[in-house]
mmCIF file of N, CA and C in Angstrom:
data_model
loop_
_atom_site.group_PDB
_atom_site.id
_atom_site.type_symbol
_atom_site.label_atom_id
_atom_site.label_comp_id
_atom_site.label_asym_id
_atom_site.label_seq_id
_atom_site.Cartn_x
_atom_site.Cartn_y
_atom_site.Cartn_z
ATOM 1 N N UNK X 1 0.885 -1.225 -0.084
ATOM 2 C CA UNK X 1 0.180 -0.037 -0.135
ATOM 3 C C UNK X 1 0.904 1.174 -0.226
ATOM 4 N N UNK X 2 0.668 2.078 -0.973
ATOM 5 C CA UNK X 2 1.700 3.219 -0.891
ATOM 6 C C UNK X 2 0.822 4.392 -0.311
ATOM 7 N N UNK X 3 1.429 5.782 -0.324
ATOM 8 C CA UNK X 3 0.945 6.622 0.510
ATOM 9 C C UNK X 3 -0.358 7.362 0.191
ATOM 10 N N UNK X 4 -0.529 7.276 -1.025
ATOM 11 C CA UNK X 4 -1.715 7.827 -1.482
ATOM 12 C C UNK X 4 -3.089 6.947 -1.060
ATOM 13 N N UNK X 5 -2.847 5.491 -0.864
ATOM 14 C CA UNK X 5 -3.678 4.737 -0.335
ATOM 15 C C UNK X 5 -3.875 4.634 1.159
ATOM 16 N N UNK X 6 -2.896 5.199 1.631
ATOM 17 C CA UNK X 6 -2.753 5.315 3.130
ATOM 18 C C UNK X 6 -3.907 6.496 3.392
ATOM 19 N N UNK X 7 -3.574 7.426 2.554
ATOM 20 C CA UNK X 7 -4.226 8.874 2.890
ATOM 21 C C UNK X 7 -5.422 8.678 2.527
ATOM 22 N N UNK X 8 -5.832 8.045 1.699
ATOM 23 C CA UNK X 8 -7.424 7.954 1.152
ATOM 24 C C UNK X 8 -8.007 7.256 2.371
ATOM 25 N N UNK X 9 -7.559 6.007 2.673
ATOM 26 C CA UNK X 9 -8.305 4.809 3.718
ATOM 27 C C UNK X 9 -8.229 6.038 4.619
ATOM 28 N N UNK X 10 -7.432 6.548 5.121
ATOM 29 C CA UNK X 10 -7.419 7.602 6.454
ATOM 30 C C UNK X 10 -8.572 8.498 5.978
ATOM 31 N N UNK X 11 -8.228 9.069 5.068
ATOM 32 C CA UNK X 11 -9.703 10.354 4.514
ATOM 33 C C UNK X 11 -11.139 9.519 4.408
ATOM 34 N N UNK X 12 -11.065 8.592 4.501
ATOM 35 C CA UNK X 12 -12.541 7.806 4.057
ATOM 36 C C UNK X 12 -12.982 7.547 5.613
ATOM 37 N N UNK X 13 -12.085 6.984 6.412
ATOM 38 C CA UNK X 13 -12.747 6.680 7.792
ATOM 39 C C UNK X 13 -13.171 7.981 8.618
ATOM 40 N N UNK X 14 -12.037 8.969 8.369
ATOM 41 C CA UNK X 14 -12.448 10.200 9.203
ATOM 42 C C UNK X 14 -13.919 10.724 8.513
ATOM 43 N N UNK X 15 -13.958 10.169 7.246
ATOM 44 C CA UNK X 15 -15.481 10.898 6.534
ATOM 45 C C UNK X 15 -16.613 10.069 7.028
ATOM 46 N N UNK X 16 -16.268 9.072 7.148
ATOM 47 C CA UNK X 16 -17.200 8.000 7.598
ATOM 48 C C UNK X 16 -17.533 8.630 9.244
ATOM 49 N N UNK X 17 -16.816 8.753 10.208
ATOM 50 C CA UNK X 17 -16.758 9.495 11.626
ATOM 51 C C UNK X 17 -17.297 10.636 11.514
ATOM 52 N N UNK X 18 -17.178 11.659 10.595
ATOM 53 C CA UNK X 18 -17.957 12.867 10.502
ATOM 54 C C UNK X 18 -19.169 12.664 10.048
ATOM 55 N N UNK X 19 -19.281 11.798 9.065
ATOM 56 C CA UNK X 19 -20.860 11.928 9.033
ATOM 57 C C UNK X 19 -21.827 11.145 9.968
ATOM 58 N N UNK X 20 -21.110 10.236 10.839
ATOM 59 C CA UNK X 20 -21.818 9.461 11.778
ATOM 60 C C UNK X 20 -22.131 10.465 13.036
ATOM 61 N N UNK X 21 -21.073 11.539 13.164
ATOM 62 C CA UNK X 21 -21.195 12.574 14.070
ATOM 63 C C UNK X 21 -22.374 13.134 14.012
ATOM 64 N N UNK X 22 -22.535 13.661 12.466
ATOM 65 C CA UNK X 22 -23.327 14.521 11.823
ATOM 66 C C UNK X 22 -24.504 14.052 11.997
ATOM 67 N N UNK X 23 -24.633 12.571 11.998
ATOM 68 C CA UNK X 23 -26.036 12.326 12.053
ATOM 69 C C UNK X 23 -26.503 11.990 13.728
ATOM 70 N N UNK X 24 -25.468 12.167 14.618
ATOM 71 C CA UNK X 24 -26.002 12.203 15.888
ATOM 72 C C UNK X 24 -26.376 13.519 16.411
ATOM 73 N N UNK X 25 -25.561 14.242 15.630
ATOM 74 C CA UNK X 25 -25.712 15.672 15.977
ATOM 75 C C UNK X 25 -27.201 15.939 15.542
ATOM 76 N N UNK X 26 -27.675 15.468 14.375
ATOM 77 C CA UNK X 26 -28.705 15.754 13.475
ATOM 78 C C UNK X 26 -30.012 15.239 14.505
ATOM 79 N N UNK X 27 -29.804 14.000 14.828
ATOM 80 C CA UNK X 27 -30.618 13.164 15.824
ATOM 81 C C UNK X 27 -30.799 14.099 17.128
ATOM 82 N N UNK X 28 -29.788 14.376 17.826
ATOM 83 C CA UNK X 28 -30.130 15.309 18.977
ATOM 84 C C UNK X 28 -30.755 16.605 18.786
ATOM 85 N N UNK X 29 -30.311 17.191 17.675
ATOM 86 C CA UNK X 29 -30.867 18.551 17.605
ATOM 87 C C UNK X 29 -32.774 18.431 17.284
ATOM 88 N N UNK X 30 -33.105 17.305 16.658
ATOM 89 C CA UNK X 30 -34.344 17.274 16.430
ATOM 90 C C UNK X 30 -34.931 16.631 17.968
ATOM 91 N N UNK X 31 -34.208 15.880 18.761
ATOM 92 C CA UNK X 31 -34.795 15.551 20.160
ATOM 93 C C UNK X 31 -34.885 16.926 20.891
ATOM 94 N N UNK X 32 -33.730 17.807 20.908
ATOM 95 C CA UNK X 32 -34.133 19.258 21.598
ATOM 96 C C UNK X 32 -34.855 20.128 20.841
ATOM 97 N N UNK X 33 -35.397 20.126 19.549
ATOM 98 C CA UNK X 33 -36.556 21.045 19.221
ATOM 99 C C UNK X 33 -37.801 20.156 19.536
ATOM 100 N N UNK X 34 -37.728 18.866 19.569
ATOM 101 C CA UNK X 34 -39.083 18.386 20.349
ATOM 102 C C UNK X 34 -39.477 18.672 21.587
ATOM 103 N N UNK X 35 -38.157 19.063 22.650
ATOM 104 C CA UNK X 35 -38.482 19.234 23.957
ATOM 105 C C UNK X 35 -38.494 20.773 24.161
ATOM 106 N N UNK X 36 -38.215 21.258 23.117
ATOM 107 C CA UNK X 36 -38.575 23.292 23.344
ATOM 108 C C UNK X 36 -39.885 23.292 22.952
ATOM 109 N N UNK X 37 -40.566 22.259 21.924
ATOM 110 C CA UNK X 37 -41.728 22.856 21.672
ATOM 111 C C UNK X 37 -42.568 22.213 22.400
ATOM 112 N N UNK X 38 -42.419 21.010 23.265
ATOM 113 C CA UNK X 38 -43.217 20.577 24.341
ATOM 114 C C UNK X 38 -43.567 21.712 25.244
ATOM 115 N N UNK X 39 -42.070 22.112 25.360
ATOM 116 C CA UNK X 39 -41.792 22.888 26.764
ATOM 117 C C UNK X 39 -42.848 24.670 26.768
ATOM 118 N N UNK X 40 -42.737 25.179 25.116
ATOM 119 C CA UNK X 40 -43.125 25.883 24.759
ATOM 120 C C UNK X 40 -44.970 25.497 25.069
ATOM 121 N N UNK X 41 -45.395 24.408 24.709
ATOM 122 C CA UNK X 41 -46.919 24.032 24.739
ATOM 123 C C UNK X 41 -47.396 23.744 26.239
ATOM 124 N N UNK X 42 -46.488 23.693 27.114
ATOM 125 C CA UNK X 42 -46.519 23.721 28.326
ATOM 126 C C UNK X 42 -46.726 25.017 29.238
ATOM 127 N N UNK X 43 -45.706 25.777 28.536
ATOM 128 C CA UNK X 43 -45.831 27.446 29.234
ATOM 129 C C UNK X 43 -47.236 27.933 28.819
ATOM 130 N N UNK X 44 -47.618 27.949 27.565
ATOM 131 C CA UNK X 44 -48.638 28.316 26.959
ATOM 132 C C UNK X 44 -49.829 27.663 27.712
ATOM 133 N N UNK X 45 -50.134 26.464 27.793
ATOM 134 C CA UNK X 45 -50.919 25.943 28.771
ATOM 135 C C UNK X 45 -51.359 26.436 30.307
ATOM 136 N N UNK X 46 -49.937 26.502 30.909
ATOM 137 C CA UNK X 46 -49.671 27.243 32.139
ATOM 138 C C UNK X 46 -50.332 28.800 32.372
ATOM 139 N N UNK X 47 -49.845 29.392 31.035
ATOM 140 C CA UNK X 47 -50.354 30.972 31.102
ATOM 141 C C UNK X 47 -51.930 30.927 30.866
ATOM 142 N N UNK X 48 -52.317 29.652 30.125
ATOM 143 C CA UNK X 48 -53.920 30.114 30.419
ATOM 144 C C UNK X 48 -54.620 29.436 31.123
ATOM 145 N N UNK X 49 -53.906 28.665 32.317
ATOM 146 C CA UNK X 49 -54.705 28.531 33.125
ATOM 147 C C UNK X 49 -54.459 29.362 34.222
ATOM 148 N N UNK X 50 -53.021 30.198 34.375
ATOM 149 C CA UNK X 50 -53.318 31.178 35.389
ATOM 150 C C UNK X 50 -54.093 32.352 35.006
ATOM 151 N N UNK X 51 -54.287 32.665 33.669
ATOM 152 C CA UNK X 51 -55.277 33.785 33.121
ATOM 153 C C UNK X 51 -56.440 33.477 33.896
ATOM 154 N N UNK X 52 -57.022 31.974 33.520
ATOM 155 C CA UNK X 52 -58.359 31.743 34.084
ATOM 156 C C UNK X 52 -58.455 31.840 35.435
ATOM 157 N N UNK X 53 -57.397 31.540 36.264
ATOM 158 C CA UNK X 53 -57.373 31.382 37.589
ATOM 159 C C UNK X 53 -57.599 32.768 37.858
ATOM 160 N N UNK X 54 -56.741 33.947 37.418
ATOM 161 C CA UNK X 54 -56.943 35.216 37.753
ATOM 162 C C UNK X 54 -58.084 35.624 37.662
ATOM 163 N N UNK X 55 -58.801 35.397 36.600
ATOM 164 C CA UNK X 55 -60.388 35.925 36.639
ATOM 165 C C UNK X 55 -61.491 35.314 37.569
ATOM 166 N N UNK X 56 -61.274 34.122 37.762
ATOM 167 C CA UNK X 56 -62.032 33.638 38.855
ATOM 168 C C UNK X 56 -61.650 33.883 40.173
ATOM 169 N N UNK X 57 -60.406 34.539 40.365
ATOM 170 C CA UNK X 57 -60.080 35.425 41.899
ATOM 171 C C UNK X 57 -60.666 36.351 41.635
ATOM 172 N N UNK X 58 -60.837 37.043 40.409
ATOM 173 C CA UNK X 58 -61.617 38.279 40.649
ATOM 174 C C UNK X 58 -63.125 38.654 40.582
ATOM 175 N N UNK X 59 -63.656 37.592 40.013
ATOM 176 C CA UNK X 59 -64.589 37.339 40.350
ATOM 177 C C UNK X 59 -65.194 36.941 41.426
ATOM 178 N N UNK X 60 -64.696 36.074 42.399
ATOM 179 C CA UNK X 60 -64.755 35.565 43.911
ATOM 180 C C UNK X 60 -64.429 36.714 44.612
ATOM 181 N N UNK X 61 -63.439 37.353 44.535
ATOM 182 C CA UNK X 61 -63.629 38.910 45.242
ATOM 183 C C UNK X 61 -64.731 39.773 44.914
ATOM 184 N N UNK X 62 -65.357 40.035 43.649
ATOM 185 C CA UNK X 62 -66.209 41.007 43.779
ATOM 186 C C UNK X 62 -67.414 40.181 44.428
ATOM 187 N N UNK X 63 -67.660 38.903 44.403
ATOM 188 C CA UNK X 63 -69.084 38.148 44.901
ATOM 189 C C UNK X 63 -68.683 38.429 46.227
ATOM 190 N N UNK X 64 -67.503 38.289 46.965
ATOM 191 C CA UNK X 64 -66.834 38.796 48.150
ATOM 192 C C UNK X 64 -67.480 39.728 49.033
ATOM 193 N N UNK X 65 -67.289 40.764 47.962
ATOM 194 C CA UNK X 65 -67.693 41.990 48.317
ATOM 195 C C UNK X 65 -69.187 42.424 48.468
ATOM 196 N N UNK X 66 -69.707 41.685 47.259
ATOM 197 C CA UNK X 66 -71.130 41.827 47.399
ATOM 198 C C UNK X 66 -72.005 41.111 48.189
ATOM 199 N N UNK X 67 -71.609 40.060 48.917
ATOM 200 C CA UNK X 67 -71.956 39.051 49.720
ATOM 201 C C UNK X 67 -72.317 39.614 50.928
ATOM 202 N N UNK X 68 -73.466 39.536 51.514
ATOM 203 C CA UNK X 68 -74.158 39.962 52.863
ATOM 204 C C UNK X 68 -74.545 39.162 53.657
ATOM 205 N N UNK X 69 -73.683 39.151 54.959
ATOM 206 C CA UNK X 69 -73.706 37.922 55.828
ATOM 207 C C UNK X 69 -74.757 38.144 56.488
ATOM 208 N N UNK X 70 -75.129 37.041 57.836
ATOM 209 C CA UNK X 70 -76.327 37.386 58.637
ATOM 210 C C UNK X 70 -75.656 38.274 59.353
ATOM 211 N N UNK X 71 -74.343 38.308 59.826
ATOM 212 C CA UNK X 71 -73.417 39.025 60.744
ATOM 213 C C UNK X 71 -73.979 40.649 60.008
ATOM 214 N N UNK X 72 -73.785 40.624 58.980
ATOM 215 C CA UNK X 72 -73.947 41.957 58.559
ATOM 216 C C UNK X 72 -75.529 42.875 58.458
ATOM 217 N N UNK X 73 -76.244 41.643 58.238
ATOM 218 C CA UNK X 73 -77.709 41.785 58.500
ATOM 219 C C UNK X 73 -78.195 42.838 59.890
ATOM 220 N N UNK X 74 -77.386 41.806 60.944
ATOM 221 C CA UNK X 74 -78.122 41.943 62.326
ATOM 222 C C UNK X 74 -77.018 43.549 62.900
ATOM 223 N N UNK X 75 -76.130 43.620 62.201
ATOM 224 C CA UNK X 75 -75.342 44.840 62.299
ATOM 225 C C UNK X 75 -75.918 46.040 61.990
ATOM 226 N N UNK X 76 -76.519 45.747 60.631
ATOM 227 C CA UNK X 76 -77.243 46.853 60.090
ATOM 228 C C UNK X 76 -78.432 47.370 60.655
ATOM 229 N N UNK X 77 -79.375 46.318 61.239
ATOM 230 C CA UNK X 77 -80.683 46.369 61.834
ATOM 231 C C UNK X 77 -80.305 46.739 63.396
ATOM 232 N N UNK X 78 -79.509 46.706 64.219
ATOM 233 C CA UNK X 78 -79.175 47.300 65.213
ATOM 234 C C UNK X 78 -78.825 48.801 65.017
ATOM 235 N N UNK X 79 -77.877 48.832 64.088
ATOM 236 C CA UNK X 79 -77.578 50.406 63.941
ATOM 237 C C UNK X 79 -78.833 51.305 63.267
ATOM 238 N N UNK X 80 -79.654 50.730 62.670
ATOM 239 C CA UNK X 80 -80.796 51.473 62.184
ATOM 240 C C UNK X 80 -81.816 51.548 63.197
ATOM 241 N N UNK X 81 -81.724 50.968 64.032
ATOM 242 C CA UNK X 81 -82.685 50.708 65.091
ATOM 243 C C UNK X 81 -82.147 51.801 66.187
ATOM 244 N N UNK X 82 -81.098 51.635 66.184
ATOM 245 C CA UNK X 82 -80.830 53.147 67.094
ATOM 246 C C UNK X 82 -80.553 54.148 66.700
ATOM 247 N N UNK X 83 -80.378 54.578 65.276
ATOM 248 C CA UNK X 83 -80.547 55.820 64.443
ATOM 249 C C UNK X 83 -82.281 55.788 64.701
ATOM 250 N N UNK X 84 -82.958 55.077 64.423
ATOM 251 C CA UNK X 84 -84.411 55.630 64.885
ATOM 252 C C UNK X 84 -84.828 55.953 66.098
ATOM 253 N N UNK X 85 -84.166 55.357 67.151
ATOM 254 C CA UNK X 85 -84.503 55.975 68.122
ATOM 255 C C UNK X 85 -83.787 57.128 68.784
ATOM 256 N N UNK X 86 -82.645 57.331 68.196
ATOM 257 C CA UNK X 86 -82.101 58.696 67.926
ATOM 258 C C UNK X 86 -83.106 59.715 67.681
ATOM 259 N N UNK X 87 -83.628 59.605 66.205
ATOM 260 C CA UNK X 87 -84.537 60.442 65.468
ATOM 261 C C UNK X 87 -85.408 60.539 66.682
ATOM 262 N N UNK X 88 -86.307 59.632 67.032
ATOM 263 C CA UNK X 88 -87.378 59.787 67.908
ATOM 264 C C UNK X 88 -87.155 60.542 69.236
ATOM 265 N N UNK X 89 -86.113 60.410 69.789
ATOM 266 C CA UNK X 89 -85.953 61.309 70.717
ATOM 267 C C UNK X 89 -85.871 62.747 70.401
ATOM 268 N N UNK X 90 -84.856 62.803 69.175
ATOM 269 C CA UNK X 90 -85.156 64.550 69.027
ATOM 270 C C UNK X 90 -86.450 64.769 68.424
ATOM 271 N N UNK X 91 -87.529 63.878 67.748
ATOM 272 C CA UNK X 91 -88.683 64.542 67.846
ATOM 273 C C UNK X 91 -89.320 65.076 68.956
ATOM 274 N N UNK X 92 -89.288 63.902 69.916
ATOM 275 C CA UNK X 92 -89.825 64.048 71.359
ATOM 276 C C UNK X 92 -89.219 65.444 72.161
ATOM 277 N N UNK X 93 -88.427 65.928 71.773
ATOM 278 C CA UNK X 93 -87.711 66.915 72.085
ATOM 279 C C UNK X 93 -88.214 68.383 71.528
ATOM 280 N N UNK X 94 -88.293 68.115 70.287
ATOM 281 C CA UNK X 94 -88.704 69.266 69.445
ATOM 282 C C UNK X 94 -90.035 69.545 69.812
ATOM 283 N N UNK X 95 -91.030 68.515 69.999
ATOM 284 C CA UNK X 95 -92.491 68.583 70.473
ATOM 285 C C UNK X 95 -92.455 68.996 72.089
ATOM 286 N N UNK X 96 -91.887 68.664 72.759
ATOM 287 C CA UNK X 96 -91.657 69.264 73.990
ATOM 288 C C UNK X 96 -91.549 70.857 74.004
ATOM 289 N N UNK X 97 -90.486 71.146 73.034
ATOM 290 C CA UNK X 97 -89.986 72.712 73.193
ATOM 291 C C UNK X 97 -91.368 73.524 72.801
ATOM 292 N N UNK X 98 -92.315 73.229 72.044
ATOM 293 C CA UNK X 98 -93.424 74.011 71.418
ATOM 294 C C UNK X 98 -94.003 74.332 72.225
#
């Protein structure tokens, strides 16, 4: 085997190694792209879920503000009764002054 054949053999083996390495990198690249696509779709789904939860939370806050509990009704009734008594006292005082 002369020098040219040795160089050619080495070149062929190096070329085969490069082709194998290229194919492996190509496969890895495809896998990484698939992982990125999956992660992006998960992020999109999580963002949508977060937005829905935020809308639900805002609706719940509004509902809680509008909710009237028994304690609120009782406090309002007591306060109103107190105000009525005060008004009645004022009326009686005004009536007695005449």
